[in-house]
Amino acid sequence: KMSEVSEVMTKAGIKPKSMHRAKIWSDDVENLYRFQQAGYRDEVEYKQVKQVDEVECWPETGFVKKLQRRDNTFYYYNRQRECEDKDVHKVKVYVY
């Protein structure tokens, strides 16, 4: 579930203050990987661009299930981990 803070940020169009790369895999890194594959910074930017309140997630794992790219094609993701260890360092973690 998104916190109230991130909902406010989504509506305000706030830009990240800084960015670092992920070092170890986590649930958050997995979801960031999925947003970035689809061409977005993170959930905040996705919601700004697509004007949606909720992102479809797998109930079992909480991972993102489906994202719409900017060209309106859809990416569908598995309920298991997709971001392999060799790709973890490519994931950008934004700080607001």
Tab-separated table of N, CA and C in Angstrom:
chain	number	residue	atom	x	y	z
A	1	LYS	N	0.838	-1.200	0.000
A	1	LYS	CA	0.000	0.000	0.000
A	1	LYS	C	0.880	1.259	0.000
A	2	MET	N	0.443	2.244	-0.740
A	2	MET	CA	1.185	3.511	-0.782
A	2	MET	C	0.835	4.347	0.454
A	3	SER	N	1.813	5.037	0.974
A	3	SER	CA	1.578	5.892	2.129
A	3	SER	C	0.929	7.201	1.676
A	4	GLU	N	0.416	7.956	2.634
A	4	GLU	CA	-0.204	9.242	2.311
A	4	GLU	C	0.831	10.214	1.753
A	5	VAL	N	2.059	10.110	2.258
A	5	VAL	CA	3.123	11.006	1.802
A	5	VAL	C	3.345	10.829	0.301
A	6	SER	N	3.444	9.580	-0.147
A	6	SER	CA	3.714	9.368	-1.567
A	6	SER	C	2.510	9.755	-2.423
A	7	GLU	N	1.321	9.659	-1.873
A	7	GLU	CA	0.146	10.119	-2.625
A	7	GLU	C	0.210	11.625	-2.835
A	8	VAL	N	0.613	12.346	-1.801
A	8	VAL	CA	0.762	13.798	-1.906
A	8	VAL	C	1.840	14.122	-2.928
A	9	MET	N	2.967	13.399	-2.858
A	9	MET	CA	4.073	13.625	-3.798
A	9	MET	C	3.615	13.373	-5.231
A	10	THR	N	2.818	12.345	-5.415
A	10	THR	CA	2.332	12.014	-6.748
A	10	THR	C	1.542	13.176	-7.332
A	11	LYS	N	0.667	13.752	-6.535
A	11	LYS	CA	-0.172	14.838	-7.026
A	11	LYS	C	0.626	16.123	-7.238
A	12	ALA	N	1.641	16.338	-6.405
A	12	ALA	CA	2.399	17.585	-6.460
A	12	ALA	C	3.462	17.584	-7.565
A	13	GLY	N	3.785	16.410	-8.100
A	13	GLY	CA	4.811	16.340	-9.136
A	13	GLY	C	6.205	16.603	-8.593
A	14	ILE	N	6.485	16.090	-7.419
A	14	ILE	CA	7.771	16.326	-6.763
A	14	ILE	C	8.868	15.513	-7.447
A	15	LYS	N	10.033	16.135	-7.604
A	15	LYS	CA	11.180	15.471	-8.235
A	15	LYS	C	12.106	14.911	-7.153
A	16	PRO	N	12.796	13.828	-7.459
A	16	PRO	CA	13.690	13.243	-6.454
A	16	PRO	C	14.874	14.166	-6.145
A	17	LYS	N	15.344	14.090	-4.891
A	17	LYS	CA	16.494	14.897	-4.458
A	17	LYS	C	17.809	14.237	-4.887
A	18	SER	N	17.835	12.913	-4.795
A	18	SER	CA	19.074	12.215	-5.137
A	18	SER	C	18.760	10.806	-5.618
A	19	MET	N	19.796	10.138	-6.112
A	19	MET	CA	19.632	8.790	-6.639
A	19	MET	C	20.867	7.975	-6.299
A	20	HIS	N	20.651	6.718	-5.922
A	20	HIS	CA	21.768	5.779	-5.798
A	20	HIS	C	21.343	4.459	-6.419
A	21	ARG	N	22.301	3.595	-6.636
A	21	ARG	CA	21.966	2.306	-7.245
A	21	ARG	C	21.821	1.232	-6.180
A	22	ALA	N	20.920	0.303	-6.450
A	22	ALA	CA	20.672	-0.781	-5.502
A	22	ALA	C	21.911	-1.674	-5.401
A	23	LYS	N	22.186	-2.157	-4.209
A	23	LYS	CA	23.323	-3.055	-3.993
A	23	LYS	C	22.863	-4.492	-3.771
A	24	ILE	N	21.758	-4.631	-3.045
A	24	ILE	CA	21.226	-5.967	-2.792
A	24	ILE	C	19.748	-6.002	-3.170
A	25	TRP	N	19.283	-7.191	-3.548
A	25	TRP	CA	17.898	-7.347	-3.964
A	25	TRP	C	16.966	-7.245	-2.755
A	26	SER	N	15.817	-6.613	-2.979
A	26	SER	CA	14.745	-6.592	-1.977
A	26	SER	C	13.424	-6.469	-2.734
A	27	ASP	N	12.326	-6.557	-2.023
A	27	ASP	CA	11.008	-6.386	-2.656
A	27	ASP	C	10.908	-5.023	-3.337
A	28	ASP	N	11.418	-3.988	-2.658
A	28	ASP	CA	11.356	-2.635	-3.224
A	28	ASP	C	12.179	-2.534	-4.500
A	29	VAL	N	13.367	-3.120	-4.470
A	29	VAL	CA	14.239	-3.104	-5.652
A	29	VAL	C	13.560	-3.842	-6.804
A	30	GLU	N	12.903	-4.942	-6.502
A	30	GLU	CA	12.180	-5.708	-7.525
A	30	GLU	C	11.129	-4.839	-8.218
A	31	ASN	N	10.345	-4.104	-7.437
A	31	ASN	CA	9.309	-3.266	-8.032
A	31	ASN	C	9.907	-2.092	-8.797
A	32	LEU	N	10.981	-1.495	-8.277
A	32	LEU	CA	11.655	-0.423	-9.016
A	32	LEU	C	12.164	-0.947	-10.350
A	33	TYR	N	12.717	-2.138	-10.343
A	33	TYR	CA	13.201	-2.769	-11.572
A	33	TYR	C	12.072	-2.867	-12.598
A	34	ARG	N	10.909	-3.242	-12.157
A	34	ARG	CA	9.758	-3.374	-13.059
A	34	ARG	C	9.313	-2.018	-13.604
A	35	PHE	N	9.251	-0.998	-12.738
A	35	PHE	CA	8.885	0.337	-13.219
A	35	PHE	C	9.917	0.842	-14.221
A	36	GLN	N	11.203	0.622	-13.936
A	36	GLN	CA	12.246	1.147	-14.809
A	36	GLN	C	12.303	0.383	-16.136
A	37	GLN	N	11.966	-0.887	-16.130
A	37	GLN	CA	11.874	-1.635	-17.394
A	37	GLN	C	10.790	-1.039	-18.290
A	38	ALA	N	9.713	-0.586	-17.667
A	38	ALA	CA	8.596	-0.025	-18.425
A	38	ALA	C	8.827	1.445	-18.782
A	39	GLY	N	9.954	2.010	-18.339
A	39	GLY	CA	10.305	3.366	-18.745
A	39	GLY	C	9.969	4.457	-17.743
A	40	TYR	N	9.790	4.094	-16.483
A	40	TYR	CA	9.476	5.078	-15.447
A	40	TYR	C	10.537	5.036	-14.361
A	41	ARG	N	10.655	6.148	-13.640
A	41	ARG	CA	11.586	6.226	-12.527
A	41	ARG	C	11.158	5.270	-11.422
A	42	ASP	N	9.900	5.397	-11.039
A	42	ASP	CA	9.362	4.640	-9.912
A	42	ASP	C	7.840	4.770	-9.906
A	43	GLU	N	7.230	4.291	-8.841
A	43	GLU	CA	5.767	4.313	-8.742
A	43	GLU	C	5.223	5.734	-8.768
A	44	VAL	N	5.938	6.668	-8.145
A	44	VAL	CA	5.491	8.060	-8.104
A	44	VAL	C	5.367	8.617	-9.521
A	45	GLU	N	6.416	8.429	-10.321
A	45	GLU	CA	6.374	8.953	-11.690
A	45	GLU	C	5.312	8.239	-12.528
A	46	TYR	N	5.189	6.937	-12.354
A	46	TYR	CA	4.186	6.179	-13.104
A	46	TYR	C	2.787	6.744	-12.846
A	47	LYS	N	2.488	6.995	-11.576
A	47	LYS	CA	1.166	7.521	-11.227
A	47	LYS	C	0.961	8.935	-11.770
A	48	GLN	N	2.013	9.732	-11.797
A	48	GLN	CA	1.917	11.082	-12.368
A	48	GLN	C	1.597	11.010	-13.852
A	49	VAL	N	2.346	10.174	-14.566
A	49	VAL	CA	2.224	10.121	-16.022
A	49	VAL	C	0.901	9.471	-16.434
A	50	LYS	N	0.563	8.362	-15.804
A	50	LYS	CA	-0.622	7.605	-16.214
A	50	LYS	C	-1.894	8.042	-15.501
A	51	GLN	N	-1.768	8.940	-14.505
A	51	GLN	CA	-2.941	9.445	-13.790
A	51	GLN	C	-3.767	8.303	-13.198
A	52	VAL	N	-3.088	7.374	-12.535
A	52	VAL	CA	-3.782	6.270	-11.860
A	52	VAL	C	-3.519	6.368	-10.367
A	53	ASP	N	-4.441	5.801	-9.578
A	53	ASP	CA	-4.275	5.807	-8.120
A	53	ASP	C	-3.627	4.523	-7.626
A	54	GLU	N	-3.880	3.430	-8.338
A	54	GLU	CA	-3.386	2.129	-7.900
A	54	GLU	C	-2.599	1.456	-9.016
A	55	VAL	N	-1.573	0.731	-8.612
A	55	VAL	CA	-0.814	-0.092	-9.546
A	55	VAL	C	-1.218	-1.536	-9.264
A	56	GLU	N	-1.469	-2.297	-10.330
A	56	GLU	CA	-1.906	-3.681	-10.136
A	56	GLU	C	-0.746	-4.534	-9.637
A	57	CYS	N	-0.946	-5.188	-8.490
A	57	CYS	CA	0.109	-6.017	-7.898
A	57	CYS	C	-0.384	-7.437	-7.665
A	58	TRP	N	0.571	-8.370	-7.582
A	58	TRP	CA	0.245	-9.746	-7.222
A	58	TRP	C	-0.084	-9.779	-5.733
A	59	PRO	N	-1.245	-10.340	-5.351
A	59	PRO	CA	-1.599	-10.360	-3.920
A	59	PRO	C	-0.631	-11.198	-3.080
A	60	GLU	N	-0.081	-12.271	-3.655
A	60	GLU	CA	0.795	-13.164	-2.877
A	60	GLU	C	2.130	-12.499	-2.542
A	61	THR	N	2.719	-11.814	-3.530
A	61	THR	CA	4.074	-11.298	-3.339
A	61	THR	C	4.119	-9.785	-3.177
A	62	GLY	N	3.084	-9.087	-3.656
A	62	GLY	CA	3.097	-7.630	-3.607
A	62	GLY	C	3.893	-7.005	-4.738
A	63	PHE	N	4.421	-7.841	-5.653
A	63	PHE	CA	5.177	-7.304	-6.785
A	63	PHE	C	4.218	-6.741	-7.828
A	64	VAL	N	4.705	-5.778	-8.592
A	64	VAL	CA	3.907	-5.184	-9.657
A	64	VAL	C	3.538	-6.259	-10.677
A	65	LYS	N	2.282	-6.266	-11.081
A	65	LYS	CA	1.770	-7.294	-11.984
A	65	LYS	C	1.748	-6.810	-13.428
A	66	LYS	N	1.323	-5.556	-13.627
A	66	LYS	CA	1.103	-5.051	-14.983
A	66	LYS	C	1.374	-3.562	-15.009
A	67	LEU	N	2.112	-3.099	-16.018
A	67	LEU	CA	2.369	-1.671	-16.182
A	67	LEU	C	2.107	-1.268	-17.622
A	68	GLN	N	1.632	-0.050	-17.792
A	68	GLN	CA	1.409	0.489	-19.131
A	68	GLN	C	2.557	1.429	-19.468
A	69	ARG	N	3.228	1.147	-20.571
A	69	ARG	CA	4.326	2.007	-20.988
A	69	ARG	C	3.792	3.316	-21.544
A	70	ARG	N	4.719	4.250	-21.817
A	70	ARG	CA	4.301	5.559	-22.341
A	70	ARG	C	3.679	5.438	-23.728
A	71	ASP	N	4.052	4.400	-24.468
A	71	ASP	CA	3.454	4.214	-25.804
A	71	ASP	C	2.186	3.358	-25.724
A	72	ASN	N	1.694	3.173	-24.500
A	72	ASN	CA	0.440	2.474	-24.214
A	72	ASN	C	0.469	0.969	-24.423
A	73	THR	N	1.647	0.393	-24.673
A	73	THR	CA	1.714	-1.073	-24.661
A	73	THR	C	1.866	-1.510	-23.208
A	74	PHE	N	1.499	-2.754	-22.932
A	74	PHE	CA	1.530	-3.236	-21.554
A	74	PHE	C	2.692	-4.184	-21.324
A	75	TYR	N	3.242	-4.104	-20.135
A	75	TYR	CA	4.218	-5.090	-19.662
A	75	TYR	C	3.511	-5.920	-18.603
A	76	TYR	N	3.650	-7.228	-18.707
A	76	TYR	CA	3.086	-8.130	-17.704
A	76	TYR	C	4.242	-8.830	-17.001
A	77	TYR	N	4.150	-8.928	-15.680
A	77	TYR	CA	5.240	-9.505	-14.899
A	77	TYR	C	4.778	-10.746	-14.146
A	78	ASN	N	5.728	-11.616	-13.855
A	78	ASN	CA	5.451	-12.830	-13.086
A	78	ASN	C	5.274	-12.497	-11.616
A	79	ARG	N	4.671	-13.453	-10.887
A	79	ARG	CA	4.529	-13.214	-9.441
A	79	ARG	C	5.842	-13.484	-8.719
A	80	GLN	N	6.772	-14.200	-9.353
A	80	GLN	CA	8.078	-14.429	-8.736
A	80	GLN	C	9.041	-13.308	-9.088
A	81	ARG	N	10.175	-13.334	-8.421
A	81	ARG	CA	11.246	-12.379	-8.661
A	81	ARG	C	11.693	-12.430	-10.125
A	82	GLU	N	11.884	-11.260	-10.728
A	82	GLU	CA	12.375	-11.186	-12.108
A	82	GLU	C	13.729	-10.503	-12.205
A	83	CYS	N	14.043	-9.662	-11.220
A	83	CYS	CA	15.307	-8.926	-11.241
A	83	CYS	C	16.414	-9.838	-10.728
A	84	GLU	N	17.263	-10.302	-11.632
A	84	GLU	CA	18.335	-11.210	-11.228
A	84	GLU	C	19.460	-10.447	-10.540
A	85	ASP	N	20.285	-11.188	-9.795
A	85	ASP	CA	21.386	-10.552	-9.065
A	85	ASP	C	22.267	-9.709	-9.969
A	86	LYS	N	22.504	-10.192	-11.193
A	86	LYS	CA	23.383	-9.447	-12.109
A	86	LYS	C	22.757	-8.127	-12.568
A	87	ASP	N	21.438	-7.976	-12.379
A	87	ASP	CA	20.745	-6.747	-12.790
A	87	ASP	C	20.463	-5.791	-11.632
A	88	VAL	N	20.692	-6.244	-10.403
A	88	VAL	CA	20.348	-5.425	-9.236
A	88	VAL	C	21.060	-4.073	-9.283
A	89	HIS	N	22.340	-4.068	-9.677
A	89	HIS	CA	23.114	-2.818	-9.676
A	89	HIS	C	22.634	-1.818	-10.723
A	90	LYS	N	21.794	-2.260	-11.661
A	90	LYS	CA	21.254	-1.351	-12.681
A	90	LYS	C	20.054	-0.565	-12.161
A	91	VAL	N	19.459	-1.029	-11.070
A	91	VAL	CA	18.243	-0.409	-10.548
A	91	VAL	C	18.588	0.891	-9.824
A	92	LYS	N	17.893	1.944	-10.204
A	92	LYS	CA	18.112	3.253	-9.591
A	92	LYS	C	17.100	3.454	-8.470
A	93	VAL	N	17.607	3.818	-7.302
A	93	VAL	CA	16.755	4.061	-6.137
A	93	VAL	C	16.744	5.568	-5.909
A	94	TYR	N	15.560	6.168	-6.033
A	94	TYR	CA	15.439	7.622	-5.914
A	94	TYR	C	15.036	8.014	-4.500
A	95	VAL	N	15.626	9.102	-4.010
A	95	VAL	CA	15.328	9.614	-2.678
A	95	VAL	C	14.596	10.943	-2.823
A	96	TYR	N	13.477	11.079	-2.126
A	96	TYR	CA	12.668	12.303	-2.232
A	96	TYR	C	12.832	13.164	-0.994
